XYZ file of C-alpha atoms in Angstrom:
456
model
C 229.718 67.104 119.892
C 229.223 67.427 116.133
C 228.126 70.793 114.849
C 224.509 70.915 113.707
C 224.136 71.877 110.068
C 221.474 74.609 109.847
C 218.459 73.757 107.724
C 214.883 74.835 107.093
C 211.808 72.704 107.627
C 210.492 71.583 104.238
C 207.864 73.887 102.815
C 209.133 76.979 104.678
C 211.367 79.863 103.600
C 213.498 82.697 104.940
C 212.868 86.165 103.528
C 215.662 88.691 102.997
C 215.131 92.434 103.578
C 214.646 93.006 99.835
C 212.153 90.126 99.665
C 210.262 91.584 102.628
C 210.021 94.942 100.869
C 208.442 93.154 97.901
C 206.102 91.107 100.101
C 204.977 94.246 101.918
C 204.303 95.855 98.539
C 201.828 93.025 97.852
C 200.269 93.223 101.329
C 199.963 97.014 101.178
C 198.340 96.885 97.725
C 195.771 94.330 98.903
C 195.126 96.219 102.166
C 194.543 99.498 100.327
C 191.795 97.927 98.197
C 190.206 96.086 101.151
C 190.012 99.381 103.063
C 188.545 101.162 100.031
C 185.653 98.691 100.080
C 184.986 99.216 103.787
C 186.819 96.271 105.377
C 188.535 96.601 108.778
C 191.470 94.519 110.058
C 191.425 91.901 112.813
C 193.932 89.220 113.891
C 193.474 85.797 115.481
C 196.017 83.474 117.211
C 198.398 81.292 115.203
C 196.954 78.171 116.815
C 193.434 77.168 117.762
C 191.879 74.374 119.758
C 192.039 71.251 117.581
C 188.272 70.699 117.802
C 187.764 74.222 116.409
C 189.478 73.211 113.167
C 188.644 69.537 112.604
C 185.592 68.601 110.568
C 185.516 71.947 108.723
C 187.683 71.234 105.679
C 186.596 67.804 104.517
C 188.378 64.514 104.944
C 191.467 65.490 102.955
C 191.719 68.916 104.580
C 191.599 67.444 108.093
C 194.610 65.283 107.264
C 196.636 68.397 106.399
C 196.148 70.127 109.769
C 199.392 70.505 111.744
C 198.667 69.175 115.247
C 200.572 70.477 118.287
C 201.622 67.961 120.932
C 200.393 68.749 124.428
C 203.084 70.199 126.670
C 204.541 68.133 129.491
C 204.418 64.344 129.679
C 201.523 63.837 127.293
C 202.097 60.077 127.212
C 201.304 59.735 130.936
C 197.587 60.110 130.181
C 197.575 57.058 127.919
C 196.458 53.659 129.180
C 198.652 50.636 128.463
C 196.167 49.607 125.788
C 196.348 53.027 124.149
C 200.152 53.007 124.294
C 200.158 49.813 122.251
C 197.792 51.239 119.669
C 199.189 52.186 116.271
C 196.105 54.223 115.321
C 197.115 57.868 115.076
C 193.447 58.780 114.622
C 192.507 57.449 118.060
C 195.621 58.796 119.800
C 195.598 62.326 118.356
C 192.749 63.733 120.531
C 194.519 62.453 123.656
C 198.035 63.769 122.974
C 197.085 66.898 121.008
C 194.488 69.507 121.956
C 195.687 72.378 119.734
C 196.669 72.862 116.095
C 198.125 75.512 113.795
C 195.379 77.244 111.863
C 194.681 75.762 108.419
C 193.045 78.898 107.053
C 191.667 82.218 108.309
C 187.962 81.570 107.642
C 187.192 79.064 110.403
C 189.065 81.122 113.044
C 187.086 84.114 111.792
C 183.811 82.219 112.310
C 184.946 81.385 115.836
C 185.817 85.068 116.381
C 182.364 86.214 115.207
C 180.596 83.857 117.617
C 182.770 84.866 120.573
C 182.346 88.599 119.815
C 178.775 88.514 118.452
C 177.524 91.120 120.958
C 180.347 93.562 120.162
C 180.163 93.735 116.367
C 177.800 95.475 113.947
C 176.253 93.506 111.074
C 176.991 93.211 108.278
C 180.505 92.759 109.676
C 183.275 93.315 107.141
C 186.775 92.290 108.134
C 190.107 91.584 106.484
C 192.978 89.564 107.880
C 196.548 89.070 106.620
C 198.347 86.330 108.557
C 200.224 83.045 107.979
C 198.511 79.638 107.848
C 199.979 76.137 107.906
C 199.172 72.971 105.947
C 200.953 69.605 106.073
C 200.926 69.386 102.287
C 203.647 67.990 100.022
C 205.900 70.969 99.200
C 206.286 71.830 95.524
C 206.571 74.881 93.296
C 203.968 77.391 94.381
C 202.850 75.220 97.301
C 204.262 75.757 100.793
C 203.567 74.408 104.253
C 203.689 77.884 105.756
C 202.206 80.695 103.730
C 200.268 83.915 104.106
C 196.608 84.358 103.302
C 195.021 87.726 102.727
C 191.336 87.285 103.527
C 188.288 89.514 103.428
C 184.865 88.345 104.641
C 181.463 89.867 105.249
C 178.939 88.126 107.513
C 175.340 89.013 108.240
C 174.304 89.868 104.676
C 172.609 87.671 102.073
C 173.037 90.223 99.278
C 174.797 88.885 96.192
C 176.217 92.378 95.736
C 178.895 91.227 98.198
C 180.013 88.505 95.766
C 180.096 91.021 92.927
C 182.205 93.425 94.995
C 184.657 90.637 95.807
C 185.050 89.995 92.086
C 185.691 93.736 91.671
C 188.275 93.587 94.501
C 190.103 90.741 92.762
C 190.069 92.658 89.495
C 191.366 95.903 91.033
C 194.113 94.300 93.132
C 195.500 92.198 90.273
C 195.470 95.188 87.948
C 197.285 97.314 90.553
C 199.919 94.575 90.841
C 200.496 94.763 87.087
C 198.874 91.482 85.984
C 197.235 91.753 82.583
C 195.924 88.279 81.742
C 194.054 86.534 84.546
C 190.803 84.650 85.005
C 188.284 85.119 87.811
C 186.300 81.890 87.762
C 182.812 81.627 89.222
C 180.480 78.734 89.983
C 177.870 77.900 92.619
C 177.672 75.007 95.070
C 173.906 74.818 94.472
C 174.704 74.073 90.829
C 176.946 71.219 91.952
C 174.225 69.979 94.306
C 171.813 70.131 91.349
C 174.213 68.101 89.201
C 174.388 65.397 91.889
C 170.592 65.514 92.165
C 170.193 65.156 88.372
C 172.367 62.040 88.579
C 170.235 60.723 91.482
C 173.429 60.702 93.568
C 172.814 63.496 96.103
C 174.209 61.109 98.727
C 177.602 61.361 97.002
C 177.704 65.166 96.585
C 180.856 65.623 98.682
C 182.622 62.756 96.899
C 181.665 64.299 93.565
C 182.956 67.784 94.457
C 186.247 66.381 95.814
C 186.815 64.482 92.565
C 185.715 67.297 90.223
C 187.932 69.753 92.112
C 190.947 67.806 90.777
C 189.997 68.249 87.113
C 192.897 70.630 86.357
C 195.383 68.238 87.960
C 194.271 64.798 86.724
C 192.115 65.555 83.678
C 188.683 64.214 82.688
C 189.795 60.560 82.625
C 191.357 60.876 86.067
C 188.207 62.448 87.491
C 186.011 59.749 85.937
C 188.216 57.017 87.409
C 188.042 58.616 90.872
C 184.265 59.003 90.632
C 183.940 55.275 89.891
C 186.137 54.544 92.918
C 183.894 56.777 95.029
C 180.716 54.879 94.099
C 179.427 56.426 90.863
C 178.222 54.123 88.078
C 179.332 54.078 84.458
C 175.899 55.476 83.493
C 176.506 58.382 85.913
C 179.847 59.069 84.214
C 178.232 59.124 80.740
C 175.562 61.556 82.021
C 178.220 63.756 83.634
C 180.515 64.069 80.617
C 178.775 67.165 79.133
C 179.576 68.914 82.439
C 183.183 67.687 82.699
C 183.890 68.633 79.071
C 182.001 71.917 79.100
C 183.789 75.062 77.907
C 183.089 78.333 76.134
C 181.585 81.714 77.002
C 179.455 82.456 80.040
C 176.289 82.290 77.935
C 177.326 78.940 76.431
C 178.049 77.494 79.875
C 174.736 78.782 81.222
C 172.976 77.105 78.307
C 174.577 73.753 79.256
C 173.449 74.221 82.874
C 169.878 75.215 81.998
C 169.587 72.040 79.944
C 171.235 69.722 82.473
C 169.470 71.115 85.557
C 165.944 71.701 84.185
C 164.482 69.236 86.716
C 166.529 70.359 89.751
C 165.124 73.215 91.858
C 168.337 73.715 93.833
C 170.317 73.640 90.591
C 168.082 76.292 89.020
C 168.480 78.465 92.123
C 172.252 78.189 91.729
C 172.001 79.277 88.094
C 169.901 82.284 89.109
C 172.483 83.310 91.729
C 175.271 83.126 89.149
C 173.253 85.266 86.739
C 172.484 87.814 89.487
C 176.160 88.141 90.480
C 177.192 88.604 86.831
C 174.461 91.240 86.437
C 175.821 93.172 89.449
C 179.379 92.966 88.060
C 178.264 94.318 84.683
C 176.815 97.386 86.444
C 179.816 97.920 88.748
C 182.353 97.758 85.906
C 181.628 96.075 82.545
C 185.385 95.787 81.942
C 185.573 93.101 84.652
C 183.472 90.770 82.485
C 186.502 90.356 80.180
C 188.278 88.511 83.017
C 185.233 86.690 84.423
C 184.658 83.044 83.475
C 181.868 80.643 84.388
C 183.507 77.295 85.166
C 180.824 74.714 85.968
C 183.470 72.180 87.031
C 184.868 74.561 89.662
C 184.162 72.882 92.992
C 186.507 74.356 95.650
C 187.130 71.340 97.899
C 186.199 72.958 101.217
C 182.935 71.610 102.616
C 181.634 74.814 104.158
C 180.806 76.569 100.862
C 177.071 76.623 100.084
C 176.591 79.207 97.309
C 178.863 81.228 95.044
C 182.423 79.922 94.708
C 185.307 81.876 93.174
C 188.831 81.044 92.056
C 191.494 83.227 90.439
C 194.291 82.111 88.138
C 196.911 83.980 86.156
C 197.310 82.960 82.527
C 200.785 84.510 82.228
C 202.605 81.975 84.434
C 202.073 78.256 84.984
C 200.776 78.404 88.540
C 197.893 77.087 90.599
C 195.144 79.359 91.870
C 196.268 82.675 93.375
C 192.965 83.342 95.113
C 189.628 81.801 95.935
C 186.577 81.975 98.137
C 182.833 81.703 98.308
C 179.540 81.876 100.193
C 178.923 79.895 103.385
C 175.419 79.949 104.852
C 175.969 78.604 108.346
C 179.668 78.383 109.138
C 179.090 79.918 112.584
C 176.375 77.327 113.306
C 179.004 74.780 114.345
C 180.013 77.224 117.090
C 176.456 77.787 118.320
C 175.384 80.816 116.266
C 172.985 79.573 113.585
C 171.605 81.311 110.530
C 174.436 83.794 109.974
C 175.388 83.787 106.308
C 178.715 85.024 105.037
C 180.946 85.249 101.991
C 184.684 85.730 101.719
C 187.747 85.603 99.499
C 191.444 84.987 99.959
C 194.582 86.052 98.086
C 197.513 83.617 98.003
C 200.274 86.148 98.651
C 203.146 83.665 98.294
C 202.010 82.508 94.868
C 201.365 86.105 93.809
C 204.940 86.922 94.876
C 206.315 84.130 92.675
C 204.172 85.322 89.743
C 205.316 88.955 90.059
C 208.934 87.845 90.405
C 208.779 85.664 87.297
C 207.099 88.415 85.268
C 209.441 91.109 86.677
C 206.443 93.186 87.791
C 207.750 94.485 91.099
C 208.330 98.255 90.863
C 211.932 99.261 91.466
C 211.006 101.000 94.711
C 209.574 97.744 96.092
C 213.133 96.484 96.589
C 214.321 99.688 98.242
C 214.443 100.103 102.009
C 216.893 102.900 102.851
C 216.713 105.772 100.369
C 219.958 107.530 101.242
C 223.210 106.565 102.986
C 225.449 109.211 104.566
C 229.136 108.365 104.278
C 231.384 108.304 107.340
C 235.092 109.030 106.820
C 236.132 110.231 110.286
C 234.856 111.603 113.608
C 234.515 115.161 112.246
C 232.408 114.020 109.280
C 230.272 111.840 111.543
C 229.568 114.750 113.913
C 228.704 117.004 110.962
C 226.384 114.393 109.483
C 224.268 113.479 112.515
C 222.042 116.630 112.551
C 221.407 116.128 108.801
C 220.514 112.477 109.433
C 217.741 113.420 111.841
C 216.444 116.209 109.588
C 216.098 113.692 106.743
C 214.205 111.251 108.957
C 211.874 113.989 110.263
C 210.943 114.692 106.650
C 210.003 111.055 106.182
C 213.111 110.167 104.150
C 214.529 106.746 105.030
C 218.177 107.451 105.860
C 221.135 105.900 107.652
C 224.775 106.747 108.311
C 227.532 104.203 107.814
C 228.137 103.169 111.438
C 231.951 103.478 111.526
C 234.587 105.457 109.672
C 235.819 103.401 106.748
C 237.196 103.578 103.213
C 234.780 104.858 100.557
C 234.897 101.621 98.549
C 233.593 99.602 101.495
C 230.744 102.062 102.024
C 229.798 101.972 98.328
C 229.721 98.159 98.416
C 227.371 98.412 101.421
C 225.061 100.831 99.570
C 224.953 98.609 96.485
C 224.288 95.470 98.527
C 221.293 97.176 100.188
C 220.052 98.680 96.909
C 220.312 102.203 98.353
C 219.768 104.655 95.464
C 221.628 107.710 96.890
C 224.751 108.360 98.952
C 225.661 111.682 100.600
C 229.429 112.213 100.680
C 230.815 114.379 103.477
C 234.538 115.235 103.645
C 236.637 118.253 104.562
C 235.543 120.151 101.443
C 231.858 119.703 102.279
C 232.328 120.632 105.939
C 234.161 123.852 105.046
C 231.755 124.876 102.264
C 228.530 123.896 104.052
C 227.482 121.896 100.981
C 226.834 118.189 100.469
C 227.830 115.911 97.589
C 224.911 113.728 96.455
C 225.828 110.626 94.468
C 223.228 108.810 92.338
C 224.119 105.118 92.681
C 222.249 104.116 89.530
C 224.112 106.313 87.040
C 227.096 107.475 89.114
C 226.285 111.206 88.746
C 227.415 113.507 91.565
C 226.339 117.059 92.380
C 227.061 119.519 95.174
C 223.908 120.859 96.808
C 222.766 122.924 99.768
C 220.764 121.363 102.581
C 217.454 122.656 101.211
C 218.293 121.495 97.680
C 219.129 118.080 99.114
C 215.721 117.790 100.780
C 213.949 118.736 97.537
C 215.939 116.230 95.459
C 215.217 113.394 97.869
């Protein structure tokens, strides 16, 4: 039998210990800010019932859901007619009842409905778990990736949106990013645009097309809109929106002019202005990173109000975060009228950005802080009490697991990025001292046990 060559599924990655230290640095930074703003952690299963997920992400999103085949002989339930069918759409509900979660928001809505009698509103939760999408893998886009979500349900206050903008600003600053854009728009504005064009029936088609503006440009969007049923007159009317740019005030001026006859559009404008007003009170500095982007659509169908998207301007990369307001996401699970708003950080893209900009602190790649050498049985016995004392003081420490030559132990310390090594030989055992070696500069010094603890 031929040996199987090991390989990874496309769009997935292994993570080394050093990479995990860096990833946890990102997660811990995000968690610390979420907690500061009053959010508590929950977790949901990796897979959900397929009918929980389908119909929530739009036509294109539904196609990217990873379906799980039923266990056992799933084909036995098919009729001869169904077996001969080549329609995956008709067969999928019969052979697959579960799917890997596409995001964390829909499972969260399901969680809220199932636990509605056990939670206090407004309910503020955060969740850091992997999600899966059957997308075409490319730089910055993976089939398995982590989302870091925070949502609040049971509150209509636009202060929540403003605080989410503040959370984005604080997290990205803590991670060392200096030039980034937090983009804001409102789905009511988009609904007003469709209404002004007398094409409210094509709102979803319009948002799906506009959402691709960064990828395919104005001409590409116009071509897709024509394919989706818009007229050439509609395209001419829409061009001031598609080509709009400038400051927040300039963008608002374009909207006030375009949406003067649309009540829902004017309500969307008012919500944008209210959120910006809250942000200016919370921290005026945030306004330097806040942009009104009236072509921002966010392709997910469940957004109904404010929509947000975050991009770094220091690296060529897609969005590293996004979110928005949803007025009745729980309604599809039988709990109507519960509004919510949430955001997500794309941790995998953030990792790539920090790596490219060399923004990870040196300690983020460090696991073990100190290695104790092991030359022979006597040195090992002498070292073990010290090893436990270091650990009890919260110092990450390990002993080389078998007596070996010093060179081999130094190679081990370097490979693991361990910053300090404690050398113990006959001289140290007899004197009661320890030799501490700094692996970065090679300096060595003899110290007492108490001095060692202070230095580490």
